[in-house]
Short mmCIF file of C-alpha atoms in Angstrom, two decimals:
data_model
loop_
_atom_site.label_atom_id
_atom_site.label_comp_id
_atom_site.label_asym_id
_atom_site.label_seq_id
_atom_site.Cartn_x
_atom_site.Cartn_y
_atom_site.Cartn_z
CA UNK C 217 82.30 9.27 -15.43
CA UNK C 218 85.17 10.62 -13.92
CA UNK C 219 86.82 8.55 -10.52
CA UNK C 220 85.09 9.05 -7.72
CA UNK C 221 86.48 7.35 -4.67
CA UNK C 222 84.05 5.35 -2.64
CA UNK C 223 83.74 5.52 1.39
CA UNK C 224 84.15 1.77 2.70
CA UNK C 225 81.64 1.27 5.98
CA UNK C 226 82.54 -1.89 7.41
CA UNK C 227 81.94 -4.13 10.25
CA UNK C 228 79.48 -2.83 13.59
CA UNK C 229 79.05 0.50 11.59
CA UNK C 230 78.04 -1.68 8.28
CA UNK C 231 75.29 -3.98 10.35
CA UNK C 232 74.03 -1.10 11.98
CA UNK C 233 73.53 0.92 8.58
CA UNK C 234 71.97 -2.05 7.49
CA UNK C 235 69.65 -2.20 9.66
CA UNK C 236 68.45 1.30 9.73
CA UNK C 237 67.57 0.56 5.79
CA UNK C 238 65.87 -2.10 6.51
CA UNK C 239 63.87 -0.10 9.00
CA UNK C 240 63.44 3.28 7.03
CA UNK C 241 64.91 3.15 3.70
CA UNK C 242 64.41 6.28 2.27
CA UNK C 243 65.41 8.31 5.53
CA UNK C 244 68.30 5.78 6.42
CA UNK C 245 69.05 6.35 2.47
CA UNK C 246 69.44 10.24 2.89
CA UNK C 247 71.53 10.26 6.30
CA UNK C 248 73.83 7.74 4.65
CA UNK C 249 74.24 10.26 1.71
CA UNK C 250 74.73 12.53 4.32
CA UNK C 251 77.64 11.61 6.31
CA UNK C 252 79.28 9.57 3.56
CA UNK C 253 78.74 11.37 -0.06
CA UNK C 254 77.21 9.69 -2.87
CA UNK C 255 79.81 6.26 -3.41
CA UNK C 256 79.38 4.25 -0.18
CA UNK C 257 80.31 0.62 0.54
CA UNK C 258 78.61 -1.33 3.30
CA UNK C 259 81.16 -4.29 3.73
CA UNK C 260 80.09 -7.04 5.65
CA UNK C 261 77.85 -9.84 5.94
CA UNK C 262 74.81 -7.75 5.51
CA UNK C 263 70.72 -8.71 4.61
CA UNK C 264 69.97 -5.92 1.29
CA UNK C 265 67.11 -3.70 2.85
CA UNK C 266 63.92 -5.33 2.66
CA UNK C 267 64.79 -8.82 2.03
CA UNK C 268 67.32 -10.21 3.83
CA UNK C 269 66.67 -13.63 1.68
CA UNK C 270 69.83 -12.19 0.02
CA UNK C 271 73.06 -12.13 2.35
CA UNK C 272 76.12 -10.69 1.10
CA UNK C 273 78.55 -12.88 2.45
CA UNK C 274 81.61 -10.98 1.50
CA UNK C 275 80.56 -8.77 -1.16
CA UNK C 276 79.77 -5.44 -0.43
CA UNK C 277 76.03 -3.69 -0.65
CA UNK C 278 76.75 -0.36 -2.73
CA UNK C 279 74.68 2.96 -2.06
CA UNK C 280 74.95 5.70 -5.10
CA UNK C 281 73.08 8.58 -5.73
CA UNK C 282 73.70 10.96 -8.78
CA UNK C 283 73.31 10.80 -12.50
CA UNK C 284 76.83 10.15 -13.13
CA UNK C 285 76.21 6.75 -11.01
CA UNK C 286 72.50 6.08 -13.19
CA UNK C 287 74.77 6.59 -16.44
CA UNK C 288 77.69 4.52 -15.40
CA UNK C 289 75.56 1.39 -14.38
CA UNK C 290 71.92 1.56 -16.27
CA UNK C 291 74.25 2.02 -19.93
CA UNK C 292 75.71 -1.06 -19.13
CA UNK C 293 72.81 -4.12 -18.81
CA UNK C 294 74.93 -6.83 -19.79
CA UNK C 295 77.14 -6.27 -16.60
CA UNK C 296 74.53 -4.58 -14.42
CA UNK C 297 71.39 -6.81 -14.26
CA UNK C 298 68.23 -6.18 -12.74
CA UNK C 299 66.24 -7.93 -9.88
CA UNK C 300 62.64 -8.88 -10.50
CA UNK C 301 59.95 -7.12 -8.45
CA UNK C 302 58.02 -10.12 -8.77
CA UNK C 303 58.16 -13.24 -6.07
CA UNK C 304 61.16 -15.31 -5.58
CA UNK C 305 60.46 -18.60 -3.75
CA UNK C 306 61.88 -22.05 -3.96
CA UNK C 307 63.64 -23.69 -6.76
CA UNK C 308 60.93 -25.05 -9.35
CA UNK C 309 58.57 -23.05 -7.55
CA UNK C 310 55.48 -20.99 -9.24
CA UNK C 311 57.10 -18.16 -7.46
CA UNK C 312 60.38 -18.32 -8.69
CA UNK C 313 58.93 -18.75 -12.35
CA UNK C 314 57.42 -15.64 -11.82
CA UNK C 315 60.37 -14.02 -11.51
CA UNK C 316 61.71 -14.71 -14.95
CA UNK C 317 60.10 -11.84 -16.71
CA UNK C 318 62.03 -9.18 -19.39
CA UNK C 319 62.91 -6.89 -16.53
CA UNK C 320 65.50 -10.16 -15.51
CA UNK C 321 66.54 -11.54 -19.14
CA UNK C 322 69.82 -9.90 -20.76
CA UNK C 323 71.01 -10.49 -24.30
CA UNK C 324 69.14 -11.60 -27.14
CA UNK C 325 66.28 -12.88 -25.32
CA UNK C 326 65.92 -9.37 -23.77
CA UNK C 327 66.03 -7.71 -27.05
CA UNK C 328 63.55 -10.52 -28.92
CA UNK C 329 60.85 -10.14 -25.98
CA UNK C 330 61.31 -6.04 -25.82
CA UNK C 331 60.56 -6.18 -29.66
CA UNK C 332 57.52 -8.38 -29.15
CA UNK C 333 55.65 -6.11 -26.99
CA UNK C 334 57.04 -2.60 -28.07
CA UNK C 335 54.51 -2.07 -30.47
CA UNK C 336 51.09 -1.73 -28.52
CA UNK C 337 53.25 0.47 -26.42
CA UNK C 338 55.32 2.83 -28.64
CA UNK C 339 53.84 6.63 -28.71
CA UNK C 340 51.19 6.59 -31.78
CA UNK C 341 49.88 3.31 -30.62
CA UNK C 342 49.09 4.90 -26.96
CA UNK C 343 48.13 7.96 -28.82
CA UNK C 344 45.30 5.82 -31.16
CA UNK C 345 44.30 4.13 -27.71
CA UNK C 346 42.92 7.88 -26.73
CA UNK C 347 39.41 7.32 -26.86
CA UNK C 348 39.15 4.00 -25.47
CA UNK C 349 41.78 5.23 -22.86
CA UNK C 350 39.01 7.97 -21.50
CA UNK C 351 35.99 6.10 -21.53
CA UNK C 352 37.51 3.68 -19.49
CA UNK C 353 38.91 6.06 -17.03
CA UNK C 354 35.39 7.68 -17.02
CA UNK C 355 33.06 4.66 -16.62
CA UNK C 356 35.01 3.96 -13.16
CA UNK C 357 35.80 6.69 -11.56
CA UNK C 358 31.97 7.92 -12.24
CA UNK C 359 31.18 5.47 -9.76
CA UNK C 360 33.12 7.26 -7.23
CA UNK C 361 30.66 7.84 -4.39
CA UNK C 362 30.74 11.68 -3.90
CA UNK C 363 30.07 12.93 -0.88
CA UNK C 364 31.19 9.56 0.84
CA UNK C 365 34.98 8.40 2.51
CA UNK C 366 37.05 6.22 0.30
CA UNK C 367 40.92 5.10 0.92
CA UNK C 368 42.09 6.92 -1.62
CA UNK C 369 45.00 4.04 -2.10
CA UNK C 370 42.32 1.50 -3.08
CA UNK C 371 40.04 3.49 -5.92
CA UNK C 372 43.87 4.27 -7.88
CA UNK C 373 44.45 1.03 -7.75
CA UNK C 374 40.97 0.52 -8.94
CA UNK C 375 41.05 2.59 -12.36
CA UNK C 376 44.68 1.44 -12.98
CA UNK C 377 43.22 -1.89 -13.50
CA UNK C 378 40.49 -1.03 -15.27
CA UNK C 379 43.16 1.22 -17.63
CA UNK C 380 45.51 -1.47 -17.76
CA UNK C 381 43.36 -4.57 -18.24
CA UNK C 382 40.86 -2.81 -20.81
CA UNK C 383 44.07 -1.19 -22.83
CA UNK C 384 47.16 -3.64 -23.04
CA UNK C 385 45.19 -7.12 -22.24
CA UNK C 386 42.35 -7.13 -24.20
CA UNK C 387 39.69 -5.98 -21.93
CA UNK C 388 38.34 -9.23 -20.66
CA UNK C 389 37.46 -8.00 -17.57
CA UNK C 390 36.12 -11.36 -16.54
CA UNK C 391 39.23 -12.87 -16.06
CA UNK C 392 41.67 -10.20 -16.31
CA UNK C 393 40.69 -7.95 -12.97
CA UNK C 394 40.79 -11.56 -10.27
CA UNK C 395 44.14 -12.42 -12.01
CA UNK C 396 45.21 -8.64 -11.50
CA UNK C 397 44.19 -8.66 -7.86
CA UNK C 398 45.40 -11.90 -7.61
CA UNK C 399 48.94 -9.88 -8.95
CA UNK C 400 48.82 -7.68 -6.93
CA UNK C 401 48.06 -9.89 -3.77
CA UNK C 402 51.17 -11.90 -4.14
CA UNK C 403 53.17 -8.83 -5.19
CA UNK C 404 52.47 -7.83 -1.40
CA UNK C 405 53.21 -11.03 0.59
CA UNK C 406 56.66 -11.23 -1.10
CA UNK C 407 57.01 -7.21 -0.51
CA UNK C 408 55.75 -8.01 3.04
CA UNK C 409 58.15 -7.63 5.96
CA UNK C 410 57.01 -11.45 7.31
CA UNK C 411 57.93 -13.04 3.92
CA UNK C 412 61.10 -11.60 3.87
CA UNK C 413 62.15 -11.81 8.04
CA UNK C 414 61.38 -15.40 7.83
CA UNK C 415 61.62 -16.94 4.50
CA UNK C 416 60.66 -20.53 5.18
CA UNK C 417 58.50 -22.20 3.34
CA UNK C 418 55.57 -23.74 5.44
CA UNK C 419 51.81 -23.39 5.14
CA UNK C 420 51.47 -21.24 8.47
CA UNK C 421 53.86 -18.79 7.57
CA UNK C 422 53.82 -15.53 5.09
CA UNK C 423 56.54 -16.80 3.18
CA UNK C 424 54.42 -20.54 2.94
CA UNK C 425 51.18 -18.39 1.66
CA UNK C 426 53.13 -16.34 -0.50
CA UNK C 427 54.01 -19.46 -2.29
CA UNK C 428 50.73 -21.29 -2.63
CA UNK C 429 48.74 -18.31 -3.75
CA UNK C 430 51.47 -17.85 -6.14
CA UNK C 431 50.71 -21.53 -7.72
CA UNK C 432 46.81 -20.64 -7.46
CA UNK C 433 47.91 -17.59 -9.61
CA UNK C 434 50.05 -19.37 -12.09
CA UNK C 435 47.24 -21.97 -12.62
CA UNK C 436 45.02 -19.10 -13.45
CA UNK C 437 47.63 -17.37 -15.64
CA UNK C 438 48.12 -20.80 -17.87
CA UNK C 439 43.78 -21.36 -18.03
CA UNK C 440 43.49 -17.24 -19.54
CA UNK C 441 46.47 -17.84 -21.52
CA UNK C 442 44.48 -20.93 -22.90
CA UNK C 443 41.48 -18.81 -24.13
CA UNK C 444 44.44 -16.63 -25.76
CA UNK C 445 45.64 -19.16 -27.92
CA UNK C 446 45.30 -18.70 -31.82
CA UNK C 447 43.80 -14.93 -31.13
CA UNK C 448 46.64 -12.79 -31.71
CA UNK C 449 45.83 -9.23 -30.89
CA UNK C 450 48.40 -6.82 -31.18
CA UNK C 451 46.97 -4.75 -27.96
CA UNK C 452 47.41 -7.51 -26.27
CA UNK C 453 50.52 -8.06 -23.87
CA UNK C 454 49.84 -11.31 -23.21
CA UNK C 455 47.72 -12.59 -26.43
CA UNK C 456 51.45 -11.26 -27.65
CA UNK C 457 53.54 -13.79 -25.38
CA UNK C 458 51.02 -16.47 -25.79
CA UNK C 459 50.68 -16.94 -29.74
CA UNK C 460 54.33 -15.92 -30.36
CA UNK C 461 57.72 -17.79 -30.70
CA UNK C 462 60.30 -18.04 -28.37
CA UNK C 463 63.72 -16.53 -29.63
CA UNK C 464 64.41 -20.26 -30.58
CA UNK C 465 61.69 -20.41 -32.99
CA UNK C 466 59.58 -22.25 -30.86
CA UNK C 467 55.74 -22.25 -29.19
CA UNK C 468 55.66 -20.07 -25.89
CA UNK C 469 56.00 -22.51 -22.70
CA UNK C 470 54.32 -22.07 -19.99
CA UNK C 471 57.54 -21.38 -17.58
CA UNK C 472 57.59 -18.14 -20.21
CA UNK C 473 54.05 -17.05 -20.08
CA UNK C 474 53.75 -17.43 -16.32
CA UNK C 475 57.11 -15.75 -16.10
CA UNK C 476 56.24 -12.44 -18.49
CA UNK C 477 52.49 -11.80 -17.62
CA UNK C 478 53.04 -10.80 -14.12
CA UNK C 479 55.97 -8.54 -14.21
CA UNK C 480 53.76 -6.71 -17.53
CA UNK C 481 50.85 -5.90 -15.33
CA UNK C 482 52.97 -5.28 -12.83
CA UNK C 483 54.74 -2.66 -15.43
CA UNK C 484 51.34 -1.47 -16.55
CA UNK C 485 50.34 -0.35 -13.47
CA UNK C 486 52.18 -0.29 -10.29
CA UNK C 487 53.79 2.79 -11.38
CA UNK C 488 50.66 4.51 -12.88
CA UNK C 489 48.74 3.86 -9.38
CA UNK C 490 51.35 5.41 -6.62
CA UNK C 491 52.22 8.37 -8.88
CA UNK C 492 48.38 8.38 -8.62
CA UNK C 493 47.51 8.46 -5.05
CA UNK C 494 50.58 10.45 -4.32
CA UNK C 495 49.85 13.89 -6.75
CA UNK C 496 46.01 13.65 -5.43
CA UNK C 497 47.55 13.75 -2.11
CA UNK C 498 50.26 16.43 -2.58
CA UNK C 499 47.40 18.03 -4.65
CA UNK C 500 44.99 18.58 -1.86
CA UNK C 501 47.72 19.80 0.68
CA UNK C 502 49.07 22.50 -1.70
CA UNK C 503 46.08 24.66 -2.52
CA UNK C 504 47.69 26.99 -4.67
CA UNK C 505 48.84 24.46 -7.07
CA UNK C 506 45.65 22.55 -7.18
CA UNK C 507 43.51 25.83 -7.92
CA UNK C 508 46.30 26.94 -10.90
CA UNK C 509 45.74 23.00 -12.48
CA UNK C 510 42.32 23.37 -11.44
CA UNK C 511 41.64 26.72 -13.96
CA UNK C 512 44.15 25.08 -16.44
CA UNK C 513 41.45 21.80 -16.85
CA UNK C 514 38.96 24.22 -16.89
CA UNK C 515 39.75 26.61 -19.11
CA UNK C 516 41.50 23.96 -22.11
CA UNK C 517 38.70 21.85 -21.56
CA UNK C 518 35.54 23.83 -21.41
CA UNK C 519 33.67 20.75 -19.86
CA UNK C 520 34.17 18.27 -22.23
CA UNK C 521 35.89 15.10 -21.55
CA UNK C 522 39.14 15.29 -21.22
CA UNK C 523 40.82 14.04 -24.38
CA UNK C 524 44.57 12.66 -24.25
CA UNK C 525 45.31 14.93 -27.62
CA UNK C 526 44.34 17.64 -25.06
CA UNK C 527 45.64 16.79 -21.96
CA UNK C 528 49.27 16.31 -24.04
CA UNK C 529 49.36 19.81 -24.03
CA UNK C 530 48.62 21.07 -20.85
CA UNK C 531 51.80 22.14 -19.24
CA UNK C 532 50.51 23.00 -15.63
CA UNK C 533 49.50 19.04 -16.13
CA UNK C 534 52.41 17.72 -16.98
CA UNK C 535 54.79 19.33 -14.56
CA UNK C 536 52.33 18.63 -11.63
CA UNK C 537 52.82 15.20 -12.30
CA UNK C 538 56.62 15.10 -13.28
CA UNK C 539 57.17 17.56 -9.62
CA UNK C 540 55.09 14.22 -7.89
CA UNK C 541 57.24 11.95 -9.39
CA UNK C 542 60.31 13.58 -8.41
CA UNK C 543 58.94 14.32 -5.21
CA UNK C 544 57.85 11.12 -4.45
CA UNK C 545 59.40 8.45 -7.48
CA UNK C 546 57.29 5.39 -7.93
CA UNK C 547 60.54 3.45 -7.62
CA UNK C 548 62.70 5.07 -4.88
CA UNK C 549 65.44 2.75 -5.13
CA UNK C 550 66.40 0.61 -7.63
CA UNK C 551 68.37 -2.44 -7.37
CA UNK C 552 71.71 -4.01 -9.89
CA UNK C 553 73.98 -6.87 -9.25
CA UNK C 554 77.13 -7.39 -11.09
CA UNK C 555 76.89 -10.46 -13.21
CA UNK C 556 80.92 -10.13 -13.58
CA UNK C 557 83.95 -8.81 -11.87
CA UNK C 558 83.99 -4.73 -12.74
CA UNK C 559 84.50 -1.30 -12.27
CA UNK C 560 82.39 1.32 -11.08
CA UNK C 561 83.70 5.13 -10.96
CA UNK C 562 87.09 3.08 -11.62
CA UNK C 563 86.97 1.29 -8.19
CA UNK C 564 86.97 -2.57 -8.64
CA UNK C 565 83.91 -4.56 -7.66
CA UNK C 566 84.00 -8.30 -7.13
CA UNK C 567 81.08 -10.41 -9.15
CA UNK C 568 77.83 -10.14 -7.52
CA UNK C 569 78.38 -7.08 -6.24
CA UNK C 570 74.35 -5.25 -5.35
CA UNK C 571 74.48 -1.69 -6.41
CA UNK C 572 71.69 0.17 -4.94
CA UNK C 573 70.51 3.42 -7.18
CA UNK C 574 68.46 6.17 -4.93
CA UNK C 575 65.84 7.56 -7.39
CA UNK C 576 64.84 9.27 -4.33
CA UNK C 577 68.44 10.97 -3.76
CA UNK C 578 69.06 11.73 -7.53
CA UNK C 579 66.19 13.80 -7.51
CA UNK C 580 66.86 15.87 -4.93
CA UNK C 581 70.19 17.31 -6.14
CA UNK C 582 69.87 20.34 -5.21
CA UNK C 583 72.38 22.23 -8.03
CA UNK C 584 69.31 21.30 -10.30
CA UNK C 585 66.39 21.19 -7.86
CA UNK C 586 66.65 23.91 -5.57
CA UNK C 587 64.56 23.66 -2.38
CA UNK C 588 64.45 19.82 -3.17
CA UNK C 589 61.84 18.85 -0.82
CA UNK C 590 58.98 21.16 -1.71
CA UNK C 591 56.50 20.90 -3.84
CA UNK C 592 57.19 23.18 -7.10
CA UNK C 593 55.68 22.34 -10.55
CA UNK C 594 56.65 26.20 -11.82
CA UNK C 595 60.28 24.98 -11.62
CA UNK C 596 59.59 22.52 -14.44
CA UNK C 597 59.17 25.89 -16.60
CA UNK C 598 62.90 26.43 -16.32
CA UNK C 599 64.49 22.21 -16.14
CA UNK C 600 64.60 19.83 -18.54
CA UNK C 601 66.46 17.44 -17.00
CA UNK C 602 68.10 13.69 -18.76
CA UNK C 603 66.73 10.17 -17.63
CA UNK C 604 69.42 10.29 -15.62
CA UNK C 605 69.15 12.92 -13.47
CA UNK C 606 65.15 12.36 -13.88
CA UNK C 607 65.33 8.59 -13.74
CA UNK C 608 62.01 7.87 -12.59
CA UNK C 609 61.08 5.86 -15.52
CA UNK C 610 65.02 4.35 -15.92
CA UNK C 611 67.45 5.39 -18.48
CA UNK C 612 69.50 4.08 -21.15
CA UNK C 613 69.07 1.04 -23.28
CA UNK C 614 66.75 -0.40 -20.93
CA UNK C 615 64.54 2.58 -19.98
CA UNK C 616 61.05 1.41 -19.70
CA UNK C 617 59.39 0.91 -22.55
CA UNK C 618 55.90 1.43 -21.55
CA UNK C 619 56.52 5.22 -20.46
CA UNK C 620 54.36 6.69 -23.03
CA UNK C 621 51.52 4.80 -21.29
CA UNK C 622 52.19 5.12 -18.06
CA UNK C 623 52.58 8.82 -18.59
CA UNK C 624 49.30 8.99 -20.66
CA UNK C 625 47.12 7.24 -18.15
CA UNK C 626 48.42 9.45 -15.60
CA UNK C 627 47.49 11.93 -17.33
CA UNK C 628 43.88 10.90 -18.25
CA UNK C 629 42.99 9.91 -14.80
CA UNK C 630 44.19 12.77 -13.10
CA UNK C 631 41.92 15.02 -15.30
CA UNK C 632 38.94 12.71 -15.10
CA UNK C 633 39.25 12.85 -11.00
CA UNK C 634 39.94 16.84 -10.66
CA UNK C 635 36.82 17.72 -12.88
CA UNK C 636 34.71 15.72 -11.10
CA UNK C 637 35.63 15.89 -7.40
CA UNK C 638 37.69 17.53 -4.80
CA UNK C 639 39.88 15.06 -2.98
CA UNK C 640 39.27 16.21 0.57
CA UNK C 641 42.06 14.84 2.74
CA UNK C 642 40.97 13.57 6.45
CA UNK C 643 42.43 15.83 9.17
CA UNK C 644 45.51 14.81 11.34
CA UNK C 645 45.71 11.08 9.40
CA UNK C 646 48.62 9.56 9.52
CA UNK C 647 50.56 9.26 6.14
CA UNK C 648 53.55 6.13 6.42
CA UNK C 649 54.75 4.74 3.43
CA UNK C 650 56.74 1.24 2.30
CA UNK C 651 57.89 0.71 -1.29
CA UNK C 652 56.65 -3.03 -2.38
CA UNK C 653 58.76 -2.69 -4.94
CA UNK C 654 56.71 0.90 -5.65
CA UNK C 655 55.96 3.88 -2.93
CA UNK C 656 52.32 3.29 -1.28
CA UNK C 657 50.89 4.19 2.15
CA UNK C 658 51.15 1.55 4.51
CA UNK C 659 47.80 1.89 6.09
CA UNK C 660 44.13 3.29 4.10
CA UNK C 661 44.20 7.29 3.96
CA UNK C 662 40.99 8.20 3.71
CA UNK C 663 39.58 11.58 1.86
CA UNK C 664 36.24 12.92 1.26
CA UNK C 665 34.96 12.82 -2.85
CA UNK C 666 33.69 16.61 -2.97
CA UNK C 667 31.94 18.39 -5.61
CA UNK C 668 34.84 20.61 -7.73
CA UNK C 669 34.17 23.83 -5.91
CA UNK C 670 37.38 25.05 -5.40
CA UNK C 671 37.29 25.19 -1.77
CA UNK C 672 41.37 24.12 -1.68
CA UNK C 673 42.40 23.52 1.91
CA UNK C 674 45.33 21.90 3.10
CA UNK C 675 45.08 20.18 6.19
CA UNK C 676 47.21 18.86 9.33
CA UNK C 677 48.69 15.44 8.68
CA UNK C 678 50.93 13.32 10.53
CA UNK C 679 53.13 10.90 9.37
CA UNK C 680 56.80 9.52 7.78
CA UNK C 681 55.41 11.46 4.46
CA UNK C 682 56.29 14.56 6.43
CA UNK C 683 59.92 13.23 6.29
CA UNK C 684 59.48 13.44 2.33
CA UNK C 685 58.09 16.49 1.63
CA UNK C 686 57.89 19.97 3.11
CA UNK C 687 54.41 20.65 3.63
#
């Protein structure tokens, strides 16, 4: 990319941008960009937004928005490596085994673990999991209770699992859905702003729960994987991991089974669920586009269920849900530390460097998305932009590899919801939002499960979302 020269924050004015991205860091994110440009260098002593575990004693916390910035860095893996979304915690900890998954491992091990579980994830295998992909999205959200309240937040969360758990880990619903909620429990106390204020490690405190439900999880995690054992099933993430060598040639351990399973369920859904709740939302406050998707499902469909070789095609579909994820990206901010002394837009960077990447920010460029804050599907008519400048799923070597099904699943619930309710939104909630690592409400929003009459109505809501979008 060509130089770009970066704007160096430092000392009172560093802490205090630190702190407002602690606080708010998608708003904190966008003033930054604001009054510095896209290349800025907070240099002091400073705790990274949401977890300030990690103090920078020295080396500067990076904020860069722009493809050029997603090229230069997400290209280059080996130098720029990932953080895990799952739990850190002490040394020999369940919780820091957890966090040893392939979003953290570089090299060959990378590459021999990406190769083990591309295959019940490339496109034709997604593509033959059709069928079983819509009955399971039908069986639970036909026990949606129409005509009752639900948190909306909740029942995605709800058919994610059932998607996830039913498609890429073998359906045993038995065992799979408490270990998923058990996921997704621990996800949250790491994510949660007590863990990371006070990270000390007794049985009173978040951090101190956090830990032991993590080694109640991992004891679960290592019993399923038992049942696993000498079943290989290639739909199966983590029949995969369990009955399959190590790059070394030897059995899976249990440090690498404890340490992939999370972070894949994780992958398999955390994504699918906000991009969930957040199109049904921006869906029932933009009546217009809800009533053109709306005629699209009805018309392609005709009332039949609505088949993934179908829904494929639907274009008013697909950019709904492509304008949500822009709107709103699943993963607003993405985090990469220097595992060596670099360069980035030519401008030297000591080892250990944290480069934040604003998802959020990219997408709002306004030379490609004009009026970057509303709510336009139609302009995905006209765009076709790269992972980079779209980067909602990554880019470059390491873009995610289970797109295809996130995308798919989407997809398939979206259309199973619309044609069988109207998502009623309750007047003058209030709409906040965290990211933990993914964008979710931080409080129940309830709506109303209608009967698909068309009667679109936006109404008043309150709320940080209305920082987000222009509604």
């Amino acid at each position: 990319m060509d130089s770009t020269a970066p704007v160096r924050v430092s000392g009172i004015a560093a802490l205090r941008w630190g702190l407002r991205l602690m606080r708010e860091p998608l708003s904190a994110a966008r003033r930054c960009y604001q009054a510095f440009g896209p290349f800025v260098l907070l240099d002091a002593a400073l705790p990274f937004y949401r977890d300030p575990r990690v103090v920078l004693f020295g080396v500067p916390l990076v904020l860069t928005a722009g493809a050029a910035f997603h090229r230069e860095i997400l290209e280059d893996p080996a130098i720029w490596r990932s953080v895990s979304l799952m739990p850190g915690g002490p040394r020999g900890s369940a919780a820091r085994r957890m966090t040893q998954g392939l979003m953290r491992m570089t090299g060959p091990r990378h590459a021999h673990y990406r190769k083990l579980i591309a295959a019940p994830l490339r496109r034709a295998s997604v593509d033959a999991m059709g069928e079983d992909m819509v009955r399971l999205a039908a069986e639970d959200i036909a026990a949606w209770p129409l005509g009752e309240t639900i948190d909306l937040w909740s029942y995605a969360r709800r058919v994610l699992r059932a998607l996830a758990i039913g498609l890429l880990f073998g359906d045993d619903r038995q065992h799979g859905y408490p270990i998923a909620d058990a996921i997704t429990r621990v996800t949250e106390r790491k994510w949660a702003r007590g863990s990371s204020a006070f990270p000390v490690n007794l049985p009173f405190t978040p951090y101190g729960r956090m830990v032991r439900e993590s080694e109640a999880l991992e004891r679960r995690i290592l019993a399923w994987a038992q049942t696993k054992r000498g079943h290989a099933d290639e739909r199966d993430l983590a029949a995969l991991i369990v009955n399959s060598p190590d790059l070394d040639g030897r059995p899976a351990s249990d440090a690498a089974i404890v340490g992939h399973i999370p972070s894949l369920y994780g992958g398999a859904t955390e994504a699918g669920q906000s991009t969930l709740f957040w199109t049904l939302l921006l869906l029932a406050q933009h009546p217009r586009v809800a009533r053109e998707l709306a005629d699209e499902l009805h018309d392609r469909l005709g009332g039949e269920p609505p088949a993934l070789e179908t829904l494929a095609k639907l274009p008013r579909l697909d950019a709904v849900i492509k304008e949500s994820m822009r709107l709103v990206p699943p993963v607003p901010m993405q985090m990469r530390v220097a595992q060596d002394e670099t360069t980035l837009s030519g401008h030297r960077l000591p080892r250990g460097t944290r480069v934040v990447l604003s998802t959020f920010l990219t997408n709002r460029m306004p030379d490609l998305y004009p009026e970057p804050d509303r709510f336009l599907p139609e302009r995905w008519a006209t765009i076709d932009p790269t992972p980079f400048e779209f980067p909602v799923f990554g880019a470059g070597p390491r873009i995610c590899p289970g797109y295809w099904f996130g995308l798919s699943v989407i997809k398939v619930a979206l259309a199973a919801i619309l044609t069988r309710y109207r998502i009623a939104v309750a007047p003058n909630v209030r709409i906040d939002y965290t990211f933990q690592p993914t964008m979710r409400p931080t409080a129940p929003v309830p709506v109303m499960l209608q009967r698909p009459d068309g009667a679109f109505a936006a109404v008043p809501i309150r709320g940080a979302i209305r920082d987000l979008v222009r509604l």
